[in-house]
PDB file of C-alpha atoms in Angstrom:
ATOM      1  CA  ALA A  11      -4.530  25.113   2.315  1.00 43.00           C
ATOM      2  CA  PRO A  12      -0.727  26.006   1.072  1.00 44.00           C
ATOM      3  CA  VAL A  13       1.691  23.240  -0.475  1.00 47.00           C
ATOM      4  CA  ASN A  14       5.062  23.681   0.067  1.00 49.00           C
ATOM      5  CA  ALA A  15       5.573  21.533  -3.356  1.00 51.00           C
ATOM      6  CA  VAL A  16       8.715  21.770  -5.774  1.00 52.00           C
ATOM      7  CA  PRO A  17       7.940  20.331  -8.811  1.00 54.00           C
ATOM      8  CA  ARG A  18      11.203  19.219 -10.836  1.00 55.00           C
ATOM      9  CA  SER A  19      12.837  22.363 -12.965  1.00 51.00           C
ATOM     10  CA  THR A  20      11.972  21.107 -17.090  1.00 50.00           C
ATOM     11  CA  LYS A  21      13.508  24.105 -18.475  1.00 49.00           C
ATOM     12  CA  ALA A  22      16.812  24.248 -19.048  1.00 50.00           C
ATOM     13  CA  ALA A  23      19.778  26.075 -17.009  1.00 52.00           C
ATOM     14  CA  GLY A  24      19.289  29.992 -17.954  1.00 53.00           C
ATOM     15  CA  GLU A  25      16.197  30.840 -18.748  1.00 55.00           C
ATOM     16  CA  THR A  26      13.342  32.625 -17.742  1.00 53.00           C
ATOM     17  CA  PRO A  27      10.720  33.030 -17.947  1.00 54.00           C
ATOM     18  CA  ALA A  28       8.960  36.347 -19.529  1.00 53.00           C
ATOM     19  CA  VAL A  29       6.793  37.154 -17.061  1.00 53.00           C
ATOM     20  CA  GLN A  30       6.499  35.645 -12.847  1.00 55.00           C
ATOM     21  CA  GLU A  31       3.170  33.991 -13.515  1.00 59.00           C
ATOM     22  CA  LYS A  32       2.332  31.549 -10.490  1.00 57.00           C
ATOM     23  CA  ALA A  33       2.351  27.790 -11.337  1.00 53.00           C
ATOM     24  CA  PRO A  34      -0.036  25.834 -11.036  1.00 57.00           C
ATOM     25  CA  ILE A  35       0.978  22.041  -8.646  1.00 55.00           C
ATOM     26  CA  PRO A  36       0.507  19.609 -10.873  1.00 57.00           C
ATOM     27  CA  GLU A  37      -1.276  16.538  -9.757  1.00 69.00           C
ATOM     28  CA  THR A  38       0.196  12.907  -8.163  1.00 72.00           C
ATOM     29  CA  PRO A  39      -1.249   9.710  -9.085  1.00 81.00           C
ATOM     30  CA  PHE A  40      -0.482   8.774  -5.182  1.00 88.00           C
ATOM     31  CA  ALA A  41      -3.855  10.293  -2.504  1.00 89.00           C
ATOM     32  CA  THR A  42      -2.107   7.560   0.367  1.00 89.00           C
ATOM     33  CA  PHE A  43       0.875   5.743   0.025  1.00 91.00           C
ATOM     34  CA  ASP A  44      -1.498   2.465  -0.553  1.00 90.00           C
ATOM     35  CA  GLU A  45      -1.836   4.468  -3.401  1.00 92.00           C
ATOM     36  CA  VAL A  46       2.301   4.062  -4.559  1.00 91.00           C
ATOM     37  CA  MET A  47       2.362  -0.074  -1.976  1.00 92.00           C
ATOM     38  CA  GLU A  48      -0.071  -0.955  -5.298  1.00 92.00           C
ATOM     39  CA  ARG A  49       1.751   0.646  -7.785  1.00 93.00           C
ATOM     40  CA  ILE A  50       4.407  -1.162  -6.709  1.00 92.00           C
ATOM     41  CA  LYS A  51       2.873  -3.867  -6.781  1.00 92.00           C
ATOM     42  CA  PHE A  52       1.395  -3.782  -9.973  1.00 93.00           C
ATOM     43  CA  GLU A  53       4.600  -3.155 -11.535  1.00 91.00           C
ATOM     44  CA  ASN A  54       5.865  -6.153  -9.564  1.00 91.00           C
ATOM     45  CA  ASP A  55       8.472  -4.935  -8.128  1.00 89.00           C
ATOM     46  CA  ILE A  56       8.713  -7.945  -5.426  1.00 91.00           C
ATOM     47  CA  GLU A  57      11.718  -5.769  -3.329  1.00 90.00           C
ATOM     48  CA  LEU A  58      10.744  -2.862  -3.319  1.00 90.00           C
ATOM     49  CA  GLU A  59       6.924  -3.742  -1.989  1.00 91.00           C
ATOM     50  CA  VAL A  60       8.917  -6.384   0.606  1.00 89.00           C
ATOM     51  CA  ALA A  61      11.153  -4.175   2.097  1.00 87.00           C
ATOM     52  CA  LEU A  62       8.142  -1.590   2.698  1.00 89.00           C
ATOM     53  CA  ASP A  63       5.190  -4.392   3.578  1.00 86.00           C
ATOM     54  CA  ARG A  64       6.882  -2.916   7.773  1.00 85.00           C
ATOM     55  CA  LEU A  65       7.526   0.696   6.987  1.00 87.00           C
ATOM     56  CA  LYS A  66       5.666   2.255   9.890  1.00 88.00           C
ATOM     57  CA  VAL A  67       4.770   6.033   7.322  1.00 89.00           C
ATOM     58  CA  VAL A  68       4.551   8.690  10.159  1.00 89.00           C
ATOM     59  CA  ARG A  69       3.390  11.413   7.387  1.00 89.00           C
ATOM     60  CA  PHE A  70       2.991  10.590   3.520  1.00 91.00           C
ATOM     61  CA  ALA A  71       1.920  14.110   2.438  1.00 90.00           C
ATOM     62  CA  PRO A  72       1.272  13.379  -2.213  1.00 88.00           C
ATOM     63  CA  GLN A  73       3.662  16.144  -3.283  1.00 87.00           C
ATOM     64  CA  GLY A  74       6.611  14.858  -2.283  1.00 90.00           C
ATOM     65  CA  GLU A  75       7.485  13.871   1.252  1.00 92.00           C
ATOM     66  CA  LEU A  76       6.891  10.491   3.588  1.00 91.00           C
ATOM     67  CA  VAL A  77       8.169  10.684   6.905  1.00 91.00           C
ATOM     68  CA  TYR A  78       9.186   7.211   8.179  1.00 91.00           C
ATOM     69  CA  VAL A  79      10.095   5.169  11.526  1.00 88.00           C
ATOM     70  CA  ALA A  80      13.017   4.249  11.671  1.00 82.00           C
ATOM     71  CA  SER A  81      13.896   0.955  11.647  1.00 81.00           C
ATOM     72  CA  SER A  82      17.556  -1.257  11.466  1.00 81.00           C
ATOM     73  CA  ASP A  83      16.151  -4.632   9.774  1.00 82.00           C
ATOM     74  CA  HIS A  84      15.486  -1.263   7.162  1.00 84.00           C
ATOM     75  CA  PRO A  85      16.507  -2.321   3.614  1.00 86.00           C
ATOM     76  CA  ARG A  86      20.349   0.085   3.125  1.00 87.00           C
ATOM     77  CA  ASP A  87      19.313   1.053  -0.068  1.00 88.00           C
ATOM     78  CA  MET A  88      15.390   1.306   0.219  1.00 90.00           C
ATOM     79  CA  VAL A  89      14.603   5.318   0.857  1.00 91.00           C
ATOM     80  CA  ARG A  90      16.894   5.636  -2.040  1.00 92.00           C
ATOM     81  CA  ARG A  91      14.810   2.953  -4.406  1.00 93.00           C
ATOM     82  CA  LEU A  92      11.902   4.173  -3.121  1.00 92.00           C
ATOM     83  CA  LYS A  93      12.556   7.629  -3.397  1.00 93.00           C
ATOM     84  CA  SER A  94      13.913   7.043  -7.969  1.00 93.00           C
ATOM     85  CA  PHE A  95      10.598   4.823  -6.943  1.00 93.00           C
ATOM     86  CA  LEU A  96       8.652   8.091  -6.561  1.00 92.00           C
ATOM     87  CA  GLU A  97       9.555  10.200  -8.651  1.00 92.00           C
ATOM     88  CA  GLU A  98       9.783   7.898 -11.254  1.00 91.00           C
ATOM     89  CA  HIS A  99       6.317   8.693 -10.760  1.00 91.00           C
ATOM     90  CA  THR A 100       5.805  12.406  -9.810  1.00 89.00           C
ATOM     91  CA  PRO A 101       6.193  15.662 -11.206  1.00 89.00           C
ATOM     92  CA  PHE A 102       8.359  15.963  -7.278  1.00 86.00           C
ATOM     93  CA  GLU A 103      10.849  16.427  -5.931  1.00 91.00           C
ATOM     94  CA  TRP A 104      10.974  13.797  -3.202  1.00 93.00           C
ATOM     95  CA  THR A 105      12.240  14.470   0.217  1.00 92.00           C
ATOM     96  CA  ILE A 106      12.274  10.815   2.456  1.00 92.00           C
ATOM     97  CA  ARG A 107      13.174  10.789   5.778  1.00 91.00           C
ATOM     98  CA  SER A 108      13.072   8.575   9.307  1.00 88.00           C
ATOM     99  CA  THR A 109      12.238   9.790  12.335  1.00 86.00           C
ATOM    100  CA  ALA A 110      12.468   8.185  15.996  1.00 81.00           C
ATOM    101  CA  GLU A 111       9.813  10.834  17.697  1.00 73.00           C
ATOM    102  CA  VAL A 112       6.236   8.999  16.885  1.00 69.00           C
ATOM    103  CA  ALA A 113       3.587  10.971  18.314  1.00 67.00           C
ATOM    104  CA  ALA A 114       1.815   8.262  18.365  1.00 66.00           C
ATOM    105  CA  PRO A 115       1.452   4.601  17.259  1.00 74.00           C
ATOM    106  CA  VAL A 116       2.259   3.804  13.463  1.00 78.00           C
ATOM    107  CA  GLU A 117       1.293   0.787  11.486  1.00 79.00           C
ATOM    108  CA  SER A 118       2.247  -1.138   8.969  1.00 81.00           C
ATOM    109  CA  LEU A 119       0.788  -1.987   6.794  1.00 82.00           C
ATOM    110  CA  ALA A 120       1.742  -5.804   7.180  1.00 84.00           C
ATOM    111  CA  ASP A 121       0.671  -4.843  10.536  1.00 85.00           C
ATOM    112  CA  LYS A 122      -2.680  -3.355   9.214  1.00 85.00           C
ATOM    113  CA  ARG A 123      -3.342  -6.252   7.417  1.00 84.00           C
ATOM    114  CA  ARG A 124      -2.029  -8.977  10.388  1.00 87.00           C
ATOM    115  CA  ARG A 125      -5.155  -7.167  12.377  1.00 88.00           C
ATOM    116  CA  GLY A 126      -7.250  -7.496   9.451  1.00 87.00           C
ATOM    117  CA  HIS A 127      -7.312 -11.098   9.663  1.00 87.00           C
ATOM    118  CA  GLU A 128      -7.370 -11.350  13.730  1.00 87.00           C
ATOM    119  CA  ARG A 129     -10.917  -8.945  13.142  1.00 89.00           C
ATOM    120  CA  GLN A 130     -11.536 -11.932  10.496  1.00 87.00           C
ATOM    121  CA  LEU A 131     -11.061 -15.291  12.572  1.00 87.00           C
ATOM    122  CA  ASP A 132     -12.448 -13.143  15.828  1.00 87.00           C
ATOM    123  CA  GLU A 133     -16.164 -13.155  13.571  1.00 88.00           C
ATOM    124  CA  LEU A 134     -15.885 -15.689  11.798  1.00 87.00           C
ATOM    125  CA  LYS A 135     -15.385 -17.796  15.290  1.00 87.00           C
ATOM    126  CA  LYS A 136     -18.345 -16.406  16.473  1.00 88.00           C
ATOM    127  CA  HIS A 137     -20.576 -17.480  13.497  1.00 88.00           C
ATOM    128  CA  PRO A 138     -23.139 -20.819  14.968  1.00 90.00           C
ATOM    129  CA  PHE A 139     -21.992 -23.182  13.701  1.00 88.00           C
ATOM    130  CA  VAL A 140     -18.022 -22.607  13.967  1.00 87.00           C
ATOM    131  CA  ALA A 141     -18.664 -21.999  17.323  1.00 87.00           C
ATOM    132  CA  GLU A 142     -20.645 -25.065  17.340  1.00 88.00           C
ATOM    133  CA  ALA A 143     -17.936 -27.346  16.344  1.00 88.00           C
ATOM    134  CA  LEU A 144     -14.560 -25.387  18.125  1.00 86.00           C
ATOM    135  CA  LYS A 145     -16.621 -26.559  21.250  1.00 88.00           C
ATOM    136  CA  GLN A 146     -16.960 -30.066  20.547  1.00 89.00           C
ATOM    137  CA  PHE A 147     -13.297 -30.818  19.234  1.00 89.00           C
ATOM    138  CA  PRO A 148     -11.783 -28.981  22.003  1.00 88.00           C
ATOM    139  CA  GLY A 149      -8.294 -27.542  20.427  1.00 88.00           C
ATOM    140  CA  ALA A 150      -9.542 -27.220  17.159  1.00 86.00           C
ATOM    141  CA  GLU A 151      -7.694 -23.622  15.200  1.00 85.00           C
ATOM    142  CA  ILE A 152      -8.957 -22.963  11.988  1.00 83.00           C
ATOM    143  CA  ALA A 153      -5.819 -23.498  10.056  1.00 81.00           C
ATOM    144  CA  LYS A 154      -7.006 -21.325   7.083  1.00 78.00           C
ATOM    145  CA  VAL A 155      -9.979 -19.593   6.156  1.00 78.00           C
ATOM    146  CA  THR A 156     -10.930 -18.113   2.511  1.00 77.00           C
ATOM    147  CA  ASN A 157     -13.489 -17.224   0.427  1.00 74.00           C
ATOM    148  CA  PRO A 158     -16.079 -18.070  -1.943  1.00 73.00           C
ATOM    149  CA  VAL A 159     -15.288 -17.581  -5.730  1.00 70.00           C
ATOM    150  CA  ASP A 160     -18.309 -15.877  -6.726  1.00 66.00           C
ATOM    151  CA  GLU A 161     -18.545 -17.591 -10.466  1.00 62.00           C
ATOM    152  CA  SER A 162     -21.533 -14.381 -11.607  1.00 63.00           C
ATOM    153  CA  ALA A 163     -17.844 -12.643 -11.888  1.00 59.00           C
ATOM    154  CA  GLN A 164     -16.085 -14.841 -13.539  1.00 57.00           C
ATOM    155  CA  SER A 165     -14.453 -13.301 -16.039  1.00 59.00           C
ATOM    156  CA  GLY A 166     -13.645 -15.286 -19.787  1.00 61.00           C
ATOM    157  CA  ASP A 167     -15.926 -16.973 -22.800  1.00 66.00           C
ATOM    158  CA  VAL A 168     -19.059 -18.913 -20.879  1.00 65.00           C
ATOM    159  CA  VAL A 169     -20.543 -21.073 -23.383  1.00 68.00           C
ATOM    160  CA  PRO A 170     -24.142 -21.923 -22.752  1.00 72.00           C
ATOM    161  CA  MET A 171     -25.016 -26.198 -22.740  1.00 73.00           C
ATOM    162  CA  PRO A 172     -27.026 -27.263 -25.508  1.00 78.00           C
ATOM    163  CA  ALA A 173     -30.419 -27.446 -24.416  1.00 76.00           C
ATOM    164  CA  PRO A 174     -31.616 -31.494 -23.825  1.00 77.00           C
ATOM    165  CA  ASN A 175     -33.834 -33.386 -26.906  1.00 75.00           C
ATOM    166  CA  ALA A 176     -37.493 -33.504 -26.000  1.00 59.00           C
TER     167      ALA A 176
END
């Protein structure tokens, strides 16, 4: 499939190669917008993370294009900051644009998280013990869902206890 990626030029102005060869398209570290968000979280850019959490991405092309649904609640500098972040971490010149026309419903990361949480609650309510507890206490609600800690996967030093004297 042809790719319309435009790698940023690293040559000085006026330089031309002696032989015109088709340059290979550089690799990108981000295959999806979720991977972009993971990197933003890793770098602890909280302002950008919060701004993009509700962004409804219509199209994400890893070689330099992002189209999102326009919204008045996005920060004014969001596009500039996102473009700067992407161009710092990829070899491409990014095109970021908004659209008001969407062929199908688009979810933001926050919408996906909320839907996942609701699905988890629905599954939990089907558990026999939980269903019985909710039946016994009318009006009760599940306030919080936590997953147990897998103690076998803990990191750090584990010191064995000394064996008792026999």
